Structure formats: C-alpha cells, structure tokens
Amino acid sequence: MPSKMSGLVLAGIAAYGTSTVYTAFTAVGGGLAGLSTGRSVSNRGSSSSQQSSRSEASFGTSTTGVCVLGAAAAALGVAAGRRSAGRQGEVSRAANPRKFNEQLPCSSGPFSVTVGKAGPSSFSILIAGLEKAGLTSALDGDGPFTLFAPDDKAFEAAGLTAEAVLAHPDLVTILKMHVLPGAIVAKGFKNQTVETLGGPVTMRKGVKGVMMNKAVINKADVEIANGIMHILGGVILP
C-alpha cells in the first residue's frame, strides 16, 4: 500500500502539476542540503574518507525524505492558495454584478445598501432626478465612474422633496456635481478639490467625517460593475 507521504506527493502533483512539484523539490532540497552540509563540515572537521562516505550516504537518504515532504507541502499550499483566491473572486463578482442604474433601485434584497442603523437606503428621488435630467444613459457606460449618491433621507434632510428636485432650475448641474470620472475609493479621500462633471467640489476631512462641500459621506466604497458609489447624508449644492 502507498504510504501517507507518497499519498501527499501524488496529491500535490495532481493539484499543481509535475513540473512545479519538481521545481519545489529542487528548491527545498537544495536549501536543506546547504544547511545540512554546513553542519556536517562544522561538526566533523577533518574526518576520514570512510566516515565522510557514510555521512554523505546518510545525508542523502534523510534529505530525500525531507525534500519529498517539502515538495508535497509546497504543491498543496500553492493549490490551496489558488482555490482560496478563486473563492474570493467569486464572492467579489457575486456581490458586484450591477451597473449604477441596476443598483440604485435595490432598496431590498441582497443588493440593497444599508447605512448604519437607518436600514437599507432608497434612491427614488435620485433616480427620478437622473431620468428627468437625461443622465441615466451616461451611467450605463463602461466607466469607471464615481457616484456620490444622496439617498432619499439625504434629500429630505436638505429640505428637498421629489417635486422640488424635479422642478429645480439647476437640476442637471447639481446632479452632475455628484458624478466624477474615474474611480476614487476611500483610501484616496483627502483635503482636495475634485473636478466633477458639474464643476469643482471641495472634499474635506473633518470631525463629522469626509465632506463633499457640506454633504457628509455616510458610507464609502460600494462597488458597482462600472465604478464605485459613496452614499451621502446630504446633497452637493453649488
């Protein structure tokens, strides 16, 4: 019957390929050989050729066993790493398959966005404004875009009803001030002026958090298929 060690080696070869296992075998074996040879020379000094021969034979046998173990461990470790990376990729793809116009209507279900204790955000006013301003087709592009998205509570906090938003004379400009070409994530937040589609907006880090003009970012880094979305607690106004 095959030993447990040979089973590990066969599993390693099956998981990652013969050539890679051989490379791992050579690298691990070579490193251990160098260490063991150094110890042998240091401990024995000038010994007889017969003793040296016996030492080399013994060393060769033990090194082979250690090399086999190292090769199997290396192959299995790399294969496990690949499987783990694959799982992470699947999770990422499953969580972010939608573009902005598909994501915004999701106020319930697995694609909803929850901001703190307030529960899932709804974006009905923003959606209606984007449609009225003729900007929905722009958010269907490949991007990437950054959308600073006020939810319905943000519009209410700013004293803007759906009717007031749709009737606003500067609707297009205001909504464009919430869209930034390119993707900017939370790691890139700093005191700066960003050039949105509607003009410059001041980003400032303060005690309340990161502000876009006077609107605070309540939730950052909501990944979308064609960009990134940050949920605002207010509305960016000129």
CSV table of C-alpha atoms in Angstrom, one decimal:
chain,number,residue,atom,x,y,z
A,1,MET,CA,0.0,0.0,0.0
A,2,PRO,CA,1.2,3.5,-0.7
A,3,SER,CA,2.4,5.4,2.4
A,4,LYS,CA,0.9,8.6,3.7
A,5,MET,CA,3.9,10.5,2.4
A,6,SER,CA,3.5,9.1,-1.2
A,7,GLY,CA,-0.2,10.0,-1.0
A,8,LEU,CA,0.7,13.6,-0.2
A,9,VAL,CA,3.2,13.7,-3.1
A,10,LEU,CA,0.6,12.3,-5.5
A,11,ALA,CA,-2.0,14.8,-4.3
A,12,GLY,CA,0.5,17.6,-4.7
A,13,ILE,CA,1.3,16.5,-8.2
A,14,ALA,CA,-2.3,16.2,-9.2
A,15,ALA,CA,-3.2,19.6,-7.7
A,16,TYR,CA,-0.4,21.7,-9.2
A,17,GLY,CA,1.5,19.8,-11.9
A,18,THR,CA,4.6,17.7,-12.1
A,19,SER,CA,7.0,20.4,-13.3
A,20,THR,CA,6.1,22.7,-10.4
A,21,VAL,CA,6.4,19.9,-7.8
A,22,TYR,CA,9.9,19.1,-9.3
A,23,THR,CA,10.8,22.8,-9.0
A,24,ALA,CA,9.6,22.9,-5.4
A,25,PHE,CA,11.5,19.6,-4.7
A,26,THR,CA,14.7,21.1,-6.1
A,27,ALA,CA,14.4,24.4,-4.3
A,28,VAL,CA,13.6,23.0,-0.9
A,29,GLY,CA,16.0,20.1,-1.2
A,30,GLY,CA,18.8,22.4,-2.3
A,31,GLY,CA,18.3,24.8,0.6
A,32,LEU,CA,18.2,21.9,3.1
A,33,ALA,CA,21.2,20.3,1.5
A,34,GLY,CA,23.2,23.5,2.0
A,35,LEU,CA,22.2,23.8,5.7
A,36,SER,CA,23.0,20.1,6.4
A,37,THR,CA,26.3,20.2,4.6
A,38,GLY,CA,27.4,23.2,6.6
A,39,ARG,CA,26.5,21.4,9.9
A,40,SER,CA,28.4,18.3,8.7
A,41,VAL,CA,31.6,20.2,7.9
A,42,SER,CA,31.5,22.2,11.2
A,43,ASN,CA,30.9,19.2,13.5
A,44,ARG,CA,33.3,16.7,11.9
A,45,GLY,CA,36.1,18.9,10.7
A,46,SER,CA,38.8,16.7,9.2
A,47,SER,CA,37.4,13.2,9.3
A,48,SER,CA,38.4,10.0,7.4
A,49,SER,CA,37.1,9.4,3.9
A,50,GLN,CA,35.3,6.4,5.1
A,51,GLN,CA,33.4,8.4,7.7
A,52,SER,CA,32.7,11.1,5.2
A,53,SER,CA,31.3,8.5,2.8
A,54,ARG,CA,28.9,7.1,5.5
A,55,SER,CA,27.9,10.7,6.4
A,56,GLU,CA,27.1,11.6,2.8
A,57,ALA,CA,25.1,8.4,2.3
A,58,SER,CA,23.1,9.0,5.4
A,59,PHE,CA,22.6,12.7,4.5
A,60,GLY,CA,21.4,11.7,1.0
A,61,THR,CA,18.7,9.4,2.5
A,62,SER,CA,17.4,11.9,5.1
A,63,THR,CA,17.5,14.8,2.6
A,64,THR,CA,15.4,12.9,0.1
A,65,GLY,CA,12.7,12.3,2.7
A,66,VAL,CA,12.7,16.0,3.7
A,67,CYS,CA,12.7,17.1,0.1
A,68,VAL,CA,9.7,14.9,-0.7
A,69,LEU,CA,7.8,16.4,2.3
A,70,GLY,CA,8.8,19.9,1.3
A,71,ALA,CA,7.7,19.4,-2.3
A,72,ALA,CA,4.3,18.0,-1.3
A,73,ALA,CA,3.7,20.8,1.2
A,74,ALA,CA,4.7,23.4,-1.4
A,75,ALA,CA,2.5,22.0,-4.1
A,76,LEU,CA,-0.5,21.6,-1.8
A,77,GLY,CA,0.0,25.1,-0.3
A,78,VAL,CA,0.0,26.7,-3.7
A,79,ALA,CA,-3.0,24.8,-4.9
A,80,ALA,CA,-4.9,25.7,-1.7
A,81,GLY,CA,-3.9,29.4,-2.3
A,82,ARG,CA,-5.3,29.2,-5.8
A,83,ARG,CA,-8.6,27.7,-4.6
A,84,SER,CA,-8.9,30.4,-1.9
A,85,ALA,CA,-8.2,33.2,-4.4
A,86,GLY,CA,-10.8,31.7,-6.7
A,87,ARG,CA,-13.4,31.7,-3.9
A,88,GLN,CA,-12.6,35.4,-3.1
A,89,GLY,CA,-13.0,36.2,-6.8
A,90,GLU,CA,-16.4,34.5,-6.9
A,91,VAL,CA,-17.6,36.4,-3.8
A,92,SER,CA,-16.4,39.7,-5.4
A,93,ARG,CA,-18.2,39.0,-8.7
A,94,ALA,CA,-21.4,37.9,-6.9
A,95,ALA,CA,-21.5,41.0,-4.8
A,96,ASN,CA,-21.0,43.5,-7.6
A,97,PRO,CA,-22.5,42.4,-10.9
A,98,ARG,CA,-24.7,45.5,-11.5
A,99,LYS,CA,-24.2,48.9,-13.0
A,100,PHE,CA,-25.5,52.1,-11.3
A,101,ASN,CA,-28.9,52.1,-13.0
A,102,GLU,CA,-29.4,48.5,-11.9
A,103,GLN,CA,-28.1,49.0,-8.3
A,104,LEU,CA,-29.9,52.2,-7.3
A,105,PRO,CA,-33.4,50.7,-7.4
A,106,CYS,CA,-32.4,47.9,-5.0
A,107,SER,CA,-33.8,49.1,-1.6
A,108,SER,CA,-34.4,45.5,-0.5
A,109,GLY,CA,-32.9,42.1,-1.2
A,110,PRO,CA,-29.2,41.0,-1.4
A,111,PHE,CA,-28.2,44.1,-3.4
A,112,SER,CA,-29.6,46.7,-1.0
A,113,VAL,CA,-27.2,49.1,0.7
A,114,THR,CA,-27.5,49.6,4.4
A,115,VAL,CA,-26.2,52.8,6.0
A,116,GLY,CA,-25.8,52.4,9.8
A,117,LYS,CA,-28.9,51.9,11.9
A,118,ALA,CA,-31.2,53.6,9.3
A,119,GLY,CA,-31.6,50.4,7.4
A,120,PRO,CA,-31.4,50.0,3.6
A,121,SER,CA,-31.1,53.2,1.6
A,122,SER,CA,-33.7,54.0,-1.1
A,123,PHE,CA,-32.8,56.3,-4.0
A,124,SER,CA,-36.1,57.0,-5.6
A,125,ILE,CA,-35.6,60.8,-5.7
A,126,LEU,CA,-32.1,60.5,-7.2
A,127,ILE,CA,-33.4,58.1,-9.8
A,128,ALA,CA,-36.3,60.4,-10.8
A,129,GLY,CA,-33.8,63.3,-11.0
A,130,LEU,CA,-31.4,61.4,-13.2
A,131,GLU,CA,-34.2,60.4,-15.5
A,132,LYS,CA,-35.5,64.0,-15.7
A,133,ALA,CA,-32.0,65.3,-16.4
A,134,GLY,CA,-31.3,62.7,-19.1
A,135,LEU,CA,-28.3,61.3,-17.2
A,136,THR,CA,-29.2,57.7,-16.8
A,137,SER,CA,-27.7,56.7,-20.2
A,138,ALA,CA,-24.4,58.2,-19.1
A,139,LEU,CA,-24.3,55.9,-16.0
A,140,ASP,CA,-24.8,52.9,-18.3
A,141,GLY,CA,-21.4,53.4,-19.8
A,142,ASP,CA,-18.3,51.3,-19.1
A,143,GLY,CA,-16.8,53.9,-16.8
A,144,PRO,CA,-15.4,53.7,-14.4
A,145,PHE,CA,-17.4,56.5,-12.6
A,146,THR,CA,-17.6,57.6,-9.0
A,147,LEU,CA,-21.2,58.4,-7.9
A,148,PHE,CA,-21.7,60.4,-4.7
A,149,ALA,CA,-25.3,59.2,-4.2
A,150,PRO,CA,-27.7,61.0,-1.8
A,151,ASP,CA,-30.3,58.6,-0.6
A,152,ASP,CA,-33.9,59.7,0.0
A,153,LYS,CA,-33.2,60.6,3.6
A,154,ALA,CA,-30.4,62.9,2.4
A,155,PHE,CA,-32.8,64.9,0.1
A,156,GLU,CA,-35.3,65.1,3.0
A,157,ALA,CA,-32.5,66.4,5.3
A,158,ALA,CA,-31.7,69.1,2.8
A,159,GLY,CA,-35.4,70.1,2.6
A,160,LEU,CA,-35.8,68.9,-1.0
A,161,THR,CA,-38.9,66.9,-1.9
A,162,ALA,CA,-39.1,64.9,-5.1
A,163,GLU,CA,-41.2,67.7,-6.6
A,164,ALA,CA,-38.7,70.4,-5.6
A,165,VAL,CA,-35.8,68.4,-7.0
A,166,LEU,CA,-37.5,67.8,-10.4
A,167,ALA,CA,-38.5,71.4,-10.6
A,168,HIS,CA,-35.1,72.8,-9.7
A,169,PRO,CA,-33.7,75.1,-12.4
A,170,ASP,CA,-30.2,73.8,-11.8
A,171,LEU,CA,-31.1,70.1,-11.7
A,172,VAL,CA,-28.7,69.0,-14.4
A,173,THR,CA,-25.7,70.8,-12.9
A,174,ILE,CA,-26.5,69.7,-9.4
A,175,LEU,CA,-26.7,66.0,-10.4
A,176,LYS,CA,-23.6,66.3,-12.5
A,177,MET,CA,-21.8,67.5,-9.4
A,178,HIS,CA,-22.4,64.1,-7.9
A,179,VAL,CA,-20.6,62.2,-10.7
A,180,LEU,CA,-16.8,62.0,-11.0
A,181,PRO,CA,-15.0,60.5,-14.0
A,182,GLY,CA,-12.8,57.7,-12.8
A,183,ALA,CA,-13.0,55.7,-9.6
A,184,ILE,CA,-11.9,57.2,-6.3
A,185,VAL,CA,-12.1,55.0,-3.2
A,186,ALA,CA,-12.0,55.9,0.4
A,187,LYS,CA,-8.2,55.4,0.5
A,188,GLY,CA,-8.0,58.4,-1.8
A,189,PHE,CA,-10.1,60.7,0.4
A,190,LYS,CA,-8.1,63.8,1.4
A,191,ASN,CA,-8.5,67.6,1.5
A,192,GLN,CA,-8.7,68.4,-2.1
A,193,THR,CA,-10.8,69.8,-4.9
A,194,VAL,CA,-12.2,67.2,-7.3
A,195,GLU,CA,-13.5,68.0,-10.7
A,196,THR,CA,-16.9,66.5,-11.1
A,197,LEU,CA,-19.0,66.6,-14.3
A,198,GLY,CA,-20.8,69.6,-12.9
A,199,GLY,CA,-17.7,71.5,-11.8
A,200,PRO,CA,-15.3,71.6,-8.8
A,201,VAL,CA,-16.4,70.2,-5.5
A,202,THR,CA,-14.4,70.5,-2.2
A,203,MET,CA,-13.6,67.3,-0.4
A,204,ARG,CA,-12.6,67.9,3.2
A,205,LYS,CA,-11.9,65.6,6.1
A,206,GLY,CA,-13.3,66.8,9.4
A,207,VAL,CA,-14.7,65.7,12.7
A,208,LYS,CA,-18.0,64.6,11.1
A,209,GLY,CA,-16.2,62.6,8.5
A,210,VAL,CA,-15.4,63.3,4.9
A,211,MET,CA,-17.5,66.1,3.4
A,212,MET,CA,-18.3,66.9,-0.2
A,213,ASN,CA,-19.0,70.6,0.1
A,214,LYS,CA,-21.4,70.4,3.0
A,215,ALA,CA,-22.6,66.8,2.4
A,216,VAL,CA,-21.0,64.1,4.6
A,217,ILE,CA,-20.2,60.7,3.2
A,218,ASN,CA,-22.2,58.2,5.3
A,219,LYS,CA,-21.0,55.0,3.6
A,220,ALA,CA,-18.0,54.7,1.3
A,221,ASP,CA,-16.8,52.1,-1.3
A,222,VAL,CA,-20.0,50.5,-2.5
A,223,GLU,CA,-18.5,48.6,-5.5
A,224,ILE,CA,-20.5,48.7,-8.7
A,225,ALA,CA,-19.8,46.9,-12.0
A,226,ASN,CA,-18.8,50.1,-13.7
A,227,GLY,CA,-17.4,52.1,-10.8
A,228,ILE,CA,-17.7,53.0,-7.2
A,229,MET,CA,-20.5,54.6,-5.2
A,230,HIS,CA,-20.4,56.6,-1.9
A,231,ILE,CA,-23.7,57.2,-0.1
A,232,LEU,CA,-24.2,60.8,1.1
A,233,GLY,CA,-26.1,62.1,4.0
A,234,GLY,CA,-26.8,65.4,2.2
A,235,VAL,CA,-26.9,66.9,-1.3
A,236,ILE,CA,-24.0,68.6,-3.1
A,237,LEU,CA,-25.1,72.1,-4.0
A,238,PRO,CA,-23.1,74.8,-5.9
